[in-house]
Short mmCIF file of C-alpha atoms and ligand atoms in Angstrom, two decimals:
data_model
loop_
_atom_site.label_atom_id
_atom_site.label_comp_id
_atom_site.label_asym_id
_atom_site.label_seq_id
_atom_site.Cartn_x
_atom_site.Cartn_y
_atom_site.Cartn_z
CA UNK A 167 5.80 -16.79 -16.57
CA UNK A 168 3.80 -13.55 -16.20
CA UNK A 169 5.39 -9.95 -17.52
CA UNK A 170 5.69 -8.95 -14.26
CA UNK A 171 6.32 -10.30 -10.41
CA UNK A 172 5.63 -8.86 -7.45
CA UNK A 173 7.62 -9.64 -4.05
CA UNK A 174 4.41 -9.05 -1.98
CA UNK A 175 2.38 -10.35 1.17
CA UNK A 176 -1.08 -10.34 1.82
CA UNK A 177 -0.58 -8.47 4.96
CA UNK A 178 1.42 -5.73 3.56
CA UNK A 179 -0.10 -2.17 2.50
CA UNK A 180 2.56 -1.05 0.97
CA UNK A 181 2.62 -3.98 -1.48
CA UNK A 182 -0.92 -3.53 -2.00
CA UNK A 183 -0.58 -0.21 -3.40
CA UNK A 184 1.84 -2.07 -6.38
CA UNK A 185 -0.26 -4.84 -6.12
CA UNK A 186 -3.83 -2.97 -6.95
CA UNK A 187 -2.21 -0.72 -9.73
CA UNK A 188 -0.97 -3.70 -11.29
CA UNK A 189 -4.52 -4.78 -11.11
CA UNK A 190 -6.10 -1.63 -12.05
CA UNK A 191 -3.99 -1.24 -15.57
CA UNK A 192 -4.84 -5.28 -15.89
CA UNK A 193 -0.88 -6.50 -16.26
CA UNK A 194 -0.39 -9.51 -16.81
CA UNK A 195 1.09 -9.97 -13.25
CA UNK A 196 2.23 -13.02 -10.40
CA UNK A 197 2.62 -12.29 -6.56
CA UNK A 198 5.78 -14.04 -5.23
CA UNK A 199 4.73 -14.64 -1.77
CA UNK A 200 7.47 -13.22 1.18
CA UNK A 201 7.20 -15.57 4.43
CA UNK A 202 7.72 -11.98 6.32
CA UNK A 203 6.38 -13.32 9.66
CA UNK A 204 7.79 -16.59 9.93
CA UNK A 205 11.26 -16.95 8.03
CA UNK A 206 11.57 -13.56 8.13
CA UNK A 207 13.07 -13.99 4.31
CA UNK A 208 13.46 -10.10 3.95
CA UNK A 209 16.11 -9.85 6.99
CA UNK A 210 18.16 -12.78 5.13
CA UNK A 211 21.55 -11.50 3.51
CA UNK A 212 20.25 -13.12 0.24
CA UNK A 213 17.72 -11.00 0.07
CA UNK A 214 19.28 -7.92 0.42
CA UNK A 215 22.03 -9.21 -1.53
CA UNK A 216 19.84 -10.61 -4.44
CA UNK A 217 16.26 -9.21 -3.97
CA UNK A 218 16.37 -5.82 -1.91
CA UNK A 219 19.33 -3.98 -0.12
CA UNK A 220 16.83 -2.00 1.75
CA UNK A 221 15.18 -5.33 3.04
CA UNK A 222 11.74 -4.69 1.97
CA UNK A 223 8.67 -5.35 0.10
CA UNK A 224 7.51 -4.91 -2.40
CA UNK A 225 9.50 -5.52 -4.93
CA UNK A 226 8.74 -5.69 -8.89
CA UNK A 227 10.57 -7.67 -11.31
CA UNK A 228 9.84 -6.45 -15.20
CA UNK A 229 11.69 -8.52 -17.44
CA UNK A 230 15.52 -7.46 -16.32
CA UNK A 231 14.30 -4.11 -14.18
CA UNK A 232 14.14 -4.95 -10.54
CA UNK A 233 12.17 -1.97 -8.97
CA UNK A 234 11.26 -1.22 -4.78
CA UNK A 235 9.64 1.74 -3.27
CA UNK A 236 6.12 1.30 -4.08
CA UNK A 237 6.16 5.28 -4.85
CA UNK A 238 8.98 4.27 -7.80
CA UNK A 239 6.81 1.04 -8.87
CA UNK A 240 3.75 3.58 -8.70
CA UNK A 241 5.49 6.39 -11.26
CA UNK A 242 7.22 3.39 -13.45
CA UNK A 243 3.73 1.39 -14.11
CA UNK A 244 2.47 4.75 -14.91
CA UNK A 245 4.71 5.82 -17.20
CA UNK A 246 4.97 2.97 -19.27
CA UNK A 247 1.26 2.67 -19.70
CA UNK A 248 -0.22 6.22 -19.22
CA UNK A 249 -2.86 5.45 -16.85
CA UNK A 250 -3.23 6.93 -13.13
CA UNK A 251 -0.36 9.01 -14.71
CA UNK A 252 -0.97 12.56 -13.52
CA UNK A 253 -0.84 14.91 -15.97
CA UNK A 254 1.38 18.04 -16.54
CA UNK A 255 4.05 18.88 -14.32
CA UNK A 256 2.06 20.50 -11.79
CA UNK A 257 -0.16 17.40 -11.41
CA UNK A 258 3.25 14.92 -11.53
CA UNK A 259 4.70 17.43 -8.38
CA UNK A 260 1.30 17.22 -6.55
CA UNK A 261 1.37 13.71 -6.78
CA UNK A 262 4.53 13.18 -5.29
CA UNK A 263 3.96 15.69 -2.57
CA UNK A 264 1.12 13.68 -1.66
CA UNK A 265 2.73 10.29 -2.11
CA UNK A 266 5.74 11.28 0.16
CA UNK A 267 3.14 12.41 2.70
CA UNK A 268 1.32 8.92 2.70
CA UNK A 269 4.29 7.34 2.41
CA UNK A 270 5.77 9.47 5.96
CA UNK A 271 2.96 10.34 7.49
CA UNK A 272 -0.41 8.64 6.86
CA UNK A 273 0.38 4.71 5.58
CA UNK A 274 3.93 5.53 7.31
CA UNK A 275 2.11 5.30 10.88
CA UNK A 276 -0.53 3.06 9.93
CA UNK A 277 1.78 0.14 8.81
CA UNK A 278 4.07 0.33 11.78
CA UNK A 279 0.84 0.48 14.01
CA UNK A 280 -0.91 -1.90 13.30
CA UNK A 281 1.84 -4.02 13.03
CA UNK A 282 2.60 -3.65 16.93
CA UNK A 283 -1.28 -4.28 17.91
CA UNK A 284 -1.78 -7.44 15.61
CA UNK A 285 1.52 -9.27 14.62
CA UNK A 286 3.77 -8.81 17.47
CA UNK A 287 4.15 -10.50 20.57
CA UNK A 288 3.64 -9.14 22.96
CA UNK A 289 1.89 -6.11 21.87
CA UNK A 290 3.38 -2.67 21.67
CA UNK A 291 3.65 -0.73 24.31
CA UNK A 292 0.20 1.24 24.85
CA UNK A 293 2.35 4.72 25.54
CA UNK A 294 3.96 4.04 21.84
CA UNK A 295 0.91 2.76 20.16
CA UNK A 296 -0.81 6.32 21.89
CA UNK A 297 2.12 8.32 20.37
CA UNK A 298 1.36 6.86 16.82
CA UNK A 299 -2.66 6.90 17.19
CA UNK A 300 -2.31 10.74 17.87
CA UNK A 301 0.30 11.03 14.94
CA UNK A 302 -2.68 8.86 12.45
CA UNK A 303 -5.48 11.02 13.52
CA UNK A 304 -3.75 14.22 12.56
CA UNK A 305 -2.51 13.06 9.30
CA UNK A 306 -6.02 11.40 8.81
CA UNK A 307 -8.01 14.56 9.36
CA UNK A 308 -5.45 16.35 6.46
CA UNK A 309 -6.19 13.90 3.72
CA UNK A 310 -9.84 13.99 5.20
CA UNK A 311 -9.46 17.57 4.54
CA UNK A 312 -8.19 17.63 1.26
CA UNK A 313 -10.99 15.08 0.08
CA UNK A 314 -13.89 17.10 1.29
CA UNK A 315 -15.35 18.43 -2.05
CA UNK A 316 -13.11 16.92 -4.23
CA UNK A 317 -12.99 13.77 -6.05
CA UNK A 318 -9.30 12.59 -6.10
CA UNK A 319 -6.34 13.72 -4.05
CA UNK A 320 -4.52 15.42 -7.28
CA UNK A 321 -7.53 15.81 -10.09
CA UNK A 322 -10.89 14.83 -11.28
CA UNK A 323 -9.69 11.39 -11.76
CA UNK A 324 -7.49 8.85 -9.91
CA UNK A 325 -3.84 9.10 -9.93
CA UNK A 326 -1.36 7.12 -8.33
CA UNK A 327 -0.80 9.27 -5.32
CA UNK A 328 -4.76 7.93 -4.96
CA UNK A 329 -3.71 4.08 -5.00
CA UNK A 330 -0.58 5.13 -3.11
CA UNK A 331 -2.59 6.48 -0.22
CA UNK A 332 -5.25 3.28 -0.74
CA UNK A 333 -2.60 1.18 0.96
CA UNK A 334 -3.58 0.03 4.43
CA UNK A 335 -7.09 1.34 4.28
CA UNK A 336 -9.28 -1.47 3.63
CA UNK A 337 -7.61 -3.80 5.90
CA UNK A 338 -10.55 -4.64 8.60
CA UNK A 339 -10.81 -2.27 11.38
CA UNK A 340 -10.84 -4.56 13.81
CA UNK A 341 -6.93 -4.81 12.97
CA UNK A 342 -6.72 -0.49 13.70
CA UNK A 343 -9.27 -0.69 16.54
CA UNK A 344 -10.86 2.48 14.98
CA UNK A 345 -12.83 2.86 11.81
CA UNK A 346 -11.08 5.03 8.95
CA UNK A 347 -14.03 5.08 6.74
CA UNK A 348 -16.54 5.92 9.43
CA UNK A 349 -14.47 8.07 11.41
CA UNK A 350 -13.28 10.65 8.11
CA UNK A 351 -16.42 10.70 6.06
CA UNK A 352 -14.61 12.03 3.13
CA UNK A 353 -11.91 9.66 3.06
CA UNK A 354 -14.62 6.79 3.51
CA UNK A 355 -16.46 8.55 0.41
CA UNK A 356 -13.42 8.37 -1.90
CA UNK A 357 -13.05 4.80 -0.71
CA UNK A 358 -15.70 4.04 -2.13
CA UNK A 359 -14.36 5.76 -5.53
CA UNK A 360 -11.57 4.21 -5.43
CA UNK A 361 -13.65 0.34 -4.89
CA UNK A 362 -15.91 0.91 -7.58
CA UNK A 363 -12.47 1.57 -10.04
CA UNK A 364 -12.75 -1.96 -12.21
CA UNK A 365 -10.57 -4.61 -11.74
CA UNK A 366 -10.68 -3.12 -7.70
CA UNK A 367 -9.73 -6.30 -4.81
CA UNK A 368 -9.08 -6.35 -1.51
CA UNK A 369 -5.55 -6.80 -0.25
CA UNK A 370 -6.35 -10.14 1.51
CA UNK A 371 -7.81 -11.51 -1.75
CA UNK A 372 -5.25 -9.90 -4.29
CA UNK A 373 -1.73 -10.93 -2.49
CA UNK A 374 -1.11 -14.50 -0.69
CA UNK A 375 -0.68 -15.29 2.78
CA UNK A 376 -4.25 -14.83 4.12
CA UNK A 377 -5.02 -16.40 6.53
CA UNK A 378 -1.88 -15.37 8.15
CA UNK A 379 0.67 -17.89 7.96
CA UNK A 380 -0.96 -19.28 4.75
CA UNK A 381 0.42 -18.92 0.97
CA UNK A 382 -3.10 -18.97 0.11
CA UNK A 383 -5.84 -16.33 -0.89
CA UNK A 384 -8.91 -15.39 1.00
CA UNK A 385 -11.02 -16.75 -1.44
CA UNK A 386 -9.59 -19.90 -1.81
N1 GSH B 425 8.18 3.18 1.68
C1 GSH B 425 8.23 1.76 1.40
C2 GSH B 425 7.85 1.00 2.65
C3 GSH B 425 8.06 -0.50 2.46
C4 GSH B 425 7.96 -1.24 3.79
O1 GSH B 425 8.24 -0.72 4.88
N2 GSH B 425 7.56 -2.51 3.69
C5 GSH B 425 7.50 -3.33 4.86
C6 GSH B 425 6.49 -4.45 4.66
S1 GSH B 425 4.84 -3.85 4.78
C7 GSH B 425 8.85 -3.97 5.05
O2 GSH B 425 9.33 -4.63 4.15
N3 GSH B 425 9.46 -3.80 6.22
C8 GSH B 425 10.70 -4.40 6.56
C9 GSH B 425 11.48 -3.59 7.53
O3 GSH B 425 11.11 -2.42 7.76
O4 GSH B 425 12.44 -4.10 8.06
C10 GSH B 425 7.31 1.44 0.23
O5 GSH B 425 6.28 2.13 0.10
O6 GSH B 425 7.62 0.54 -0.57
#
């Protein structure tokens, strides 16, 4: 059994931000696939009995911690091994500024939105999915902002409030029916940073249930 597991799904952002950190400090790590979609396992009493009262993934197990909120996973992984750990406590308060942001604002719209254009059926309504387009391109624009002429959201190098804010990004735009990279050059600039990190995969290739429905990988 690996050192850690990972209550995930390939279609799920927010996992993906626990899912690429894991992957970025090289952990010795597993995916537990969650049939979200179909079983709906995450709105079972078990699983907020056993797994997670708030209902949710992700989820990481380390040997007898059971941890959810990727923001928590994000800070715990960091602390324990130092790396995208920002430094000082300015940097640490920065980075959760920016985290609860992403996690409110930014991936906190995009999740929910692209959830109602792609997985539901029907479709969101257009005057709610208008609402929440008008709510992403504001909060777009201020991380756009805040990238233009620097690196990283908190410092010269990556932090977690980075990989935090990575989370539904490089899903295909096709699934936003807008381009993020091409539409905020500096955001599509520090994507780039952030691909080029080693040990860097794409959501559909890192967590299982791609194609949709699947427990398999992209790539397999
Ligand atoms: N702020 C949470 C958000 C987690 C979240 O909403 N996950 C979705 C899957 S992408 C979920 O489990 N939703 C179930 C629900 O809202 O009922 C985090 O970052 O971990």
């Amino acid at each position: 059994m690996a050192e850690y597991q990972l209550y995930c799904f390939a279609q799920s952002g927010n996992a993906y931000r626990a899912a690429l950190m894991l992957n970025l400090i090289g952990a010795d790590w597993e995916p537990i696939w969650i049939d979200f979609f179909g079983a709906g396992v995450q709105r079972k009493p078990e699983y907020r009995e056993d797994i997670n009262e708030m209902g949710e993934v992700p989820v990481l197990v380390h040997g007898k911690k059971k941890l959810t909120q990727s923001g928590v996973i994000l800070t715990y992984l960091s602390d324990i091994t130092g790396k995208f750990k920002p430094q000082g406590d300015d940097e640490r308060l920065e980075a959760l500024r920016w985290i609860i942001f992403d996690n409110q604002k930014v991936n906190g719209f995009l999740g929910p939105f692209r959830f109602l254009r792609n997985f539901t059926k029907p479709a969101g309504d257009p005057a709610v999915l208008a609402f929440m387009k008008a709510r992403i391109d504001g909060a777009l624009a201020i991380v756009n902002k805040r990238l233009s002429g620097r690196p990283f959201l908190v410092s010269d190098k990556p932090t977690i409030a980075d990989i935090s804010m990575t989370a539904y990004f490089y899903y295909p735009p096709e699934e936003f029916g807008f381009d993020i990279a091409k539409e905020h050059p500096a955001i599509g600039a520090w994507m780039e940073r952030m691909k080029a990190l080693p040990e860097w995969n794409h959501p559909y290739d890192l967590m299982p249930g791609y194609p949709f429905g699947s427990q398999g990988y992209r790539n397999q």
